[in-house]
Short mmCIF file of C-alpha atoms in Angstrom, two decimals:
data_model
loop_
_atom_site.label_atom_id
_atom_site.label_comp_id
_atom_site.label_asym_id
_atom_site.label_seq_id
_atom_site.Cartn_x
_atom_site.Cartn_y
_atom_site.Cartn_z
CA MET A 1 19.37 -19.35 -10.20
CA ASP A 2 21.63 -15.91 -7.80
CA ILE A 3 19.87 -14.06 -5.22
CA GLU A 4 18.07 -11.21 -7.44
CA SER A 5 16.41 -13.47 -9.43
CA LEU A 6 14.70 -15.18 -5.96
CA ILE A 7 14.01 -11.72 -5.00
CA ARG A 8 12.72 -10.79 -8.30
CA ASP A 9 10.64 -14.69 -8.38
CA ALA A 10 9.06 -13.76 -4.68
CA ASP A 11 8.16 -9.79 -5.08
CA ASP A 12 6.46 -10.91 -8.16
CA ALA A 13 4.58 -14.12 -6.87
CA LEU A 14 3.36 -12.16 -4.07
CA GLU A 15 2.08 -9.16 -6.61
CA ALA A 16 0.02 -11.71 -8.09
CA GLY A 17 -1.48 -13.36 -5.09
CA ASN A 18 -0.06 -16.16 -5.45
CA ASP A 19 0.99 -17.86 -2.12
CA LYS A 20 2.04 -21.25 -3.23
CA ALA A 21 4.58 -19.58 -5.73
CA ALA A 22 5.24 -17.20 -2.83
CA LEU A 23 6.27 -19.87 0.24
CA ALA A 24 8.27 -21.63 -2.96
CA ALA A 25 10.51 -18.48 -3.61
CA GLY A 26 10.38 -17.76 -0.38
CA GLN A 27 11.96 -21.21 1.24
CA ASN A 28 14.75 -21.17 -1.22
CA LEU A 29 15.92 -17.78 -0.13
CA VAL A 30 15.64 -19.02 2.98
CA ASP A 31 17.58 -22.42 1.90
CA HIS A 32 20.55 -19.31 -0.26
CA ARG A 33 20.09 -17.85 3.87
CA HIS A 34 18.43 -14.68 2.27
CA ALA A 35 17.03 -12.73 5.45
CA TYR A 36 13.89 -10.97 2.75
CA GLY A 37 13.26 -15.37 2.40
CA PHE A 38 10.99 -15.06 6.21
CA GLU A 39 9.42 -11.78 5.01
CA VAL A 40 8.09 -13.34 1.81
CA LEU A 41 7.30 -16.08 3.86
CA ALA A 42 5.50 -14.61 6.25
CA ARG A 43 3.60 -12.37 3.35
CA ALA A 44 2.76 -16.13 1.43
CA TYR A 45 0.46 -17.21 4.78
CA LEU A 46 -0.48 -13.43 5.48
CA LEU A 47 -2.21 -14.51 1.51
CA ARG A 48 -3.60 -17.32 3.23
CA ASP A 49 -4.99 -15.34 5.87
CA ASP A 50 -2.50 -18.11 8.73
CA LYS A 51 -1.51 -15.82 11.57
CA THR A 52 0.05 -18.14 13.72
CA ARG A 53 2.76 -19.17 11.10
CA ALA A 54 3.21 -16.14 10.02
CA ILE A 55 4.04 -14.69 13.06
CA ALA A 56 6.03 -17.88 14.25
CA THR A 57 7.71 -17.11 10.58
CA LEU A 58 9.06 -13.43 11.67
CA GLN A 59 10.27 -14.73 15.63
CA ASP A 60 11.80 -17.21 13.55
CA GLY A 61 13.69 -14.36 11.17
CA VAL A 62 14.44 -11.55 14.33
CA THR A 63 16.24 -14.00 15.95
CA LYS A 64 18.17 -15.32 12.87
CA ALA A 65 18.79 -12.09 11.42
CA PRO A 66 17.96 -9.33 13.93
CA ASN A 67 19.24 -6.64 12.78
CA VAL A 68 16.48 -6.76 9.98
CA TRP A 69 13.97 -4.21 10.67
CA GLN A 70 11.67 -5.09 8.29
CA LEU A 71 10.92 -8.00 9.99
CA TRP A 72 10.76 -6.45 13.21
CA GLU A 73 8.20 -4.03 11.50
CA LEU A 74 6.42 -7.09 10.07
CA LEU A 75 6.17 -8.57 12.95
CA GLY A 76 4.66 -5.55 14.48
CA ASP A 77 1.81 -5.27 12.64
CA SER A 78 1.27 -9.25 12.52
CA TRP A 79 0.84 -8.73 16.19
CA ALA A 80 -1.03 -5.49 16.19
CA ASP A 81 -3.20 -7.56 14.04
CA VAL A 82 -4.34 -10.47 16.58
CA GLY A 83 -4.64 -8.00 19.39
CA ASP A 84 -1.67 -8.70 21.26
CA THR A 85 -0.31 -5.18 22.25
CA ARG A 86 2.77 -6.16 24.57
CA ARG A 87 4.44 -7.59 21.63
CA ALA A 88 3.45 -5.33 18.71
CA ARG A 89 4.87 -2.20 21.11
CA GLU A 90 8.12 -4.19 22.35
CA SER A 91 8.34 -4.63 18.11
CA TYR A 92 8.00 -1.44 16.82
CA GLU A 93 10.49 -0.51 18.98
CA ARG A 94 12.83 -2.65 18.04
CA VAL A 95 13.08 -1.12 14.61
CA LEU A 96 13.38 2.49 16.30
CA GLU A 97 16.68 0.94 17.81
CA LEU A 98 17.97 -0.08 14.33
CA PRO A 99 19.55 2.36 12.60
CA ASN A 100 19.31 1.49 9.09
CA ALA A 101 16.05 2.24 9.52
CA ASP A 102 14.46 4.85 6.93
CA SER A 103 11.99 7.62 7.44
CA VAL A 104 9.06 5.44 6.88
CA ALA A 105 9.77 2.84 9.42
CA ARG A 106 10.57 5.02 12.04
CA ALA A 107 7.29 7.10 10.90
CA HIS A 108 4.54 4.00 11.28
CA ALA A 109 6.44 2.41 14.60
CA LEU A 110 6.25 5.87 16.03
CA THR A 111 1.91 6.13 15.35
CA GLU A 112 1.85 2.42 16.12
CA LEU A 113 3.42 3.25 19.46
CA GLU A 114 1.08 6.37 19.61
CA ARG A 115 3.81 10.17 19.27
CA TYR A 116 1.60 11.00 16.57
CA ASP A 117 4.04 13.86 16.67
CA ASP A 118 7.08 12.15 16.54
CA ALA A 119 6.05 10.50 13.65
CA ILE A 120 5.12 13.98 11.72
CA ALA A 121 7.73 15.37 12.38
CA THR A 122 9.88 12.54 11.58
CA ALA A 123 8.29 12.11 8.36
CA SER A 124 8.51 16.24 6.87
CA SER A 125 11.87 16.24 7.95
CA ALA A 126 12.30 13.21 5.87
CA LEU A 127 10.72 15.04 3.44
CA GLU A 128 13.09 18.45 3.63
CA ASP A 129 15.37 16.42 2.76
CA PHE A 130 14.84 13.60 0.74
CA ASP A 131 16.23 14.28 -2.67
CA ALA A 132 13.85 11.38 -4.46
CA GLY A 133 11.39 10.08 -7.00
CA ASP A 134 7.51 10.70 -6.22
CA ASP A 135 6.73 6.93 -4.69
CA GLU A 136 9.09 8.28 -2.61
CA ARG A 137 7.92 11.10 -1.62
CA ALA A 138 4.58 9.98 -1.37
CA ARG A 139 5.71 6.82 0.91
CA LEU A 140 6.80 9.47 3.13
CA GLN A 141 3.61 11.97 2.68
CA TYR A 142 1.60 8.87 3.61
CA SER A 143 3.35 7.81 7.04
CA ILE A 144 2.27 12.13 7.93
CA ALA A 145 -1.55 11.63 6.26
CA TYR A 146 -1.82 8.12 8.85
CA ALA A 147 -0.61 9.63 11.34
CA LEU A 148 -2.32 13.05 11.29
CA TRP A 149 -5.64 10.02 11.19
CA SER A 150 -4.89 8.20 13.95
CA LYS A 151 -4.43 11.02 15.53
CA GLY A 152 -7.16 11.94 15.31
CA GLN A 153 -7.24 14.93 12.70
CA THR A 154 -9.40 13.21 9.78
CA ASP A 155 -10.22 16.67 8.31
CA MET A 156 -5.75 17.01 8.33
CA ALA A 157 -5.67 13.69 7.67
CA LEU A 158 -7.93 13.45 4.48
CA ALA A 159 -6.04 16.68 3.12
CA SER A 160 -3.13 14.79 3.57
CA ALA A 161 -3.59 11.77 1.69
CA TRP A 162 -5.04 13.81 -1.09
CA GLU A 163 -1.39 15.01 -1.20
CA VAL A 164 -0.30 11.77 -1.37
CA VAL A 165 -2.14 10.97 -4.17
CA SER A 166 -0.80 14.27 -5.88
CA LEU A 167 2.67 12.61 -5.63
CA HIS A 168 1.80 9.09 -6.87
CA PRO A 169 -2.22 9.04 -8.31
CA ALA A 170 -1.93 4.44 -8.03
CA ASN A 171 -1.23 4.93 -4.18
CA GLU A 172 -2.83 1.80 -2.40
CA ASP A 173 -2.10 3.62 1.03
CA ALA A 174 -4.40 6.85 0.56
CA MET A 175 -6.31 5.29 -1.29
CA TRP A 176 -8.21 3.02 1.52
CA LEU A 177 -7.32 5.92 4.39
CA ILE A 178 -9.48 8.50 2.09
CA ARG A 179 -12.04 5.23 1.59
CA GLU A 180 -11.45 5.10 5.99
CA ILE A 181 -11.70 8.69 6.34
CA GLU A 182 -15.23 9.43 3.99
CA GLN A 183 -17.08 6.75 5.01
CA GLN A 184 -19.27 6.06 2.25
CA HIS A 185 -21.45 3.05 2.40
CA SER A 186 -24.52 1.61 0.37
CA ARG A 187 -26.40 -1.51 0.51
CA THR A 188 -26.31 -0.81 -3.83
CA ALA A 189 -22.92 -0.78 -4.27
CA MET A 190 -21.41 -2.53 -7.18
CA GLN A 191 -17.73 -2.82 -7.81
CA PHE A 192 -16.88 -1.28 -11.77
CA ARG A 193 -12.81 -1.93 -13.67
CA LEU A 194 -13.09 0.06 -16.01
CA ILE A 195 -10.47 1.78 -18.30
CA ALA A 196 -10.20 5.88 -20.05
CA GLU A 197 -8.02 6.76 -22.29
CA GLY A 198 -5.33 9.81 -21.76
CA GLN A 199 -3.80 12.35 -23.25
CA LYS A 200 -0.79 13.53 -21.01
CA ASP A 201 1.72 16.63 -23.06
CA GLY A 202 0.61 14.77 -26.15
CA ARG A 203 1.22 11.04 -25.87
CA ARG A 204 -1.89 9.29 -25.75
CA PHE A 205 -2.81 6.09 -21.85
CA LEU A 206 -4.68 4.02 -20.80
CA VAL A 207 -5.73 3.89 -17.53
CA THR A 208 -7.80 0.40 -15.38
CA SER A 209 -9.38 1.58 -12.67
CA GLU A 210 -11.39 -1.14 -10.35
CA VAL A 211 -14.20 1.30 -8.18
CA VAL A 212 -16.88 0.46 -5.57
CA ALA A 213 -19.86 2.65 -7.00
CA ASP A 214 -23.51 2.70 -6.78
CA ASP A 215 -23.78 3.07 -10.82
CA GLU A 216 -21.06 3.58 -13.40
CA GLN A 217 -21.17 7.95 -13.75
CA GLU A 218 -20.94 8.01 -9.24
CA ALA A 219 -17.57 5.26 -10.49
CA ARG A 220 -16.65 7.60 -13.34
CA GLU A 221 -17.14 10.44 -10.77
CA LEU A 222 -15.11 8.65 -7.96
CA ALA A 223 -12.55 7.92 -10.63
CA ILE A 224 -11.29 10.57 -12.20
CA ARG A 225 -10.83 12.41 -9.09
CA PHE A 226 -7.80 10.63 -9.19
CA GLU A 227 -6.81 11.95 -12.19
CA PRO A 228 -4.21 14.61 -11.99
CA GLU A 229 -5.65 17.46 -13.45
CA SER A 230 -3.58 18.69 -16.26
CA VAL A 231 -5.16 15.07 -17.85
CA ARG A 232 -9.19 15.42 -16.90
CA SER A 233 -10.72 17.34 -20.48
CA SER A 234 -9.36 14.48 -21.93
CA ILE A 235 -9.76 11.88 -19.62
CA VAL A 236 -12.33 9.33 -22.07
CA PHE A 237 -14.38 6.47 -20.06
CA GLU A 238 -13.46 4.22 -22.70
CA GLU A 239 -15.53 0.62 -20.69
CA ILE A 240 -17.03 0.48 -18.48
CA LYS A 241 -17.72 -3.55 -16.65
CA LYS A 242 -19.58 -3.82 -13.98
CA LEU A 243 -17.75 -7.35 -12.16
CA HIS A 244 -20.02 -7.92 -8.55
CA ARG A 245 -21.96 -6.52 -6.08
CA ALA A 246 -20.14 -5.06 -2.95
CA ALA A 247 -22.80 -3.50 -0.81
CA GLU A 248 -20.27 -5.00 2.35
CA LEU A 249 -17.18 -2.22 1.29
CA PRO A 250 -16.74 1.76 1.39
CA LYS A 251 -17.29 3.20 -1.49
CA GLY A 252 -14.21 4.35 -3.39
CA VAL A 253 -11.54 3.96 -5.74
CA TYR A 254 -9.93 0.00 -5.04
CA TRP A 255 -7.25 0.09 -6.97
CA ARG A 256 -5.83 1.88 -10.06
CA SER A 257 -2.88 1.07 -12.73
CA ASP A 258 -0.04 3.08 -13.44
CA TYR A 259 -0.50 5.11 -17.01
CA MET A 260 0.19 2.87 -20.72
CA PHE A 261 1.90 4.72 -22.64
CA GLU A 262 0.48 4.49 -26.78
CA GLU A 263 4.36 3.18 -27.95
CA THR A 264 5.67 6.46 -30.42
CA ARG A 265 5.79 4.84 -33.82
CA ALA A 266 9.30 5.55 -35.45
#
């Protein structure tokens, strides 16, 4: 099997939350001397909530592939997650030392190092010069929103998070930040799955969302906020399924699919 196929298998396993398959794919990549294998293995261990083995894997990775910024970034995040601020800072500093680290990674490292204005400037500058699609622009915009939130400027952070949604409505980082800022809690909250149909540019689409809300009406109201203004009037919720109690979770949208357009018949 070629490297591209191995990477594809690893990505599919991680996206599906299949830690066993991800571990196998990651080890296969490492055996083929591909540094991405260390990241895959670490993320698979994190799926198992095995932070110790994830960190050990990443330390092995940065020793063998010290110029791969993705490994340093994940190592920094992992050290921060277990409360080791010193090692986290050292890892983020290594990200900044690597010239191949992209603007999103640099902004993230700067934010974690509490250099918020530098993080915002880095992402803003990249947005001005960046000739890419909405998904990549959304990642840069999220970097700004996260830095603003970390800095304590919650109103500006919330506005910036909604700008992310306008670029990429299915951006889960923006969903998380919006929930964190709004902090809507309820002892009667439930998790719902909603399937809606709508029209965009004359084409019919389906979109699925997972939402925590008190009732079906609130679930609709929370979900539709993530739809562009241009399609909201066409949205019809075809199915709303109550999944389980979710009183411990803040209310809001947790996941949204991309649009699944109806195939056009010849």
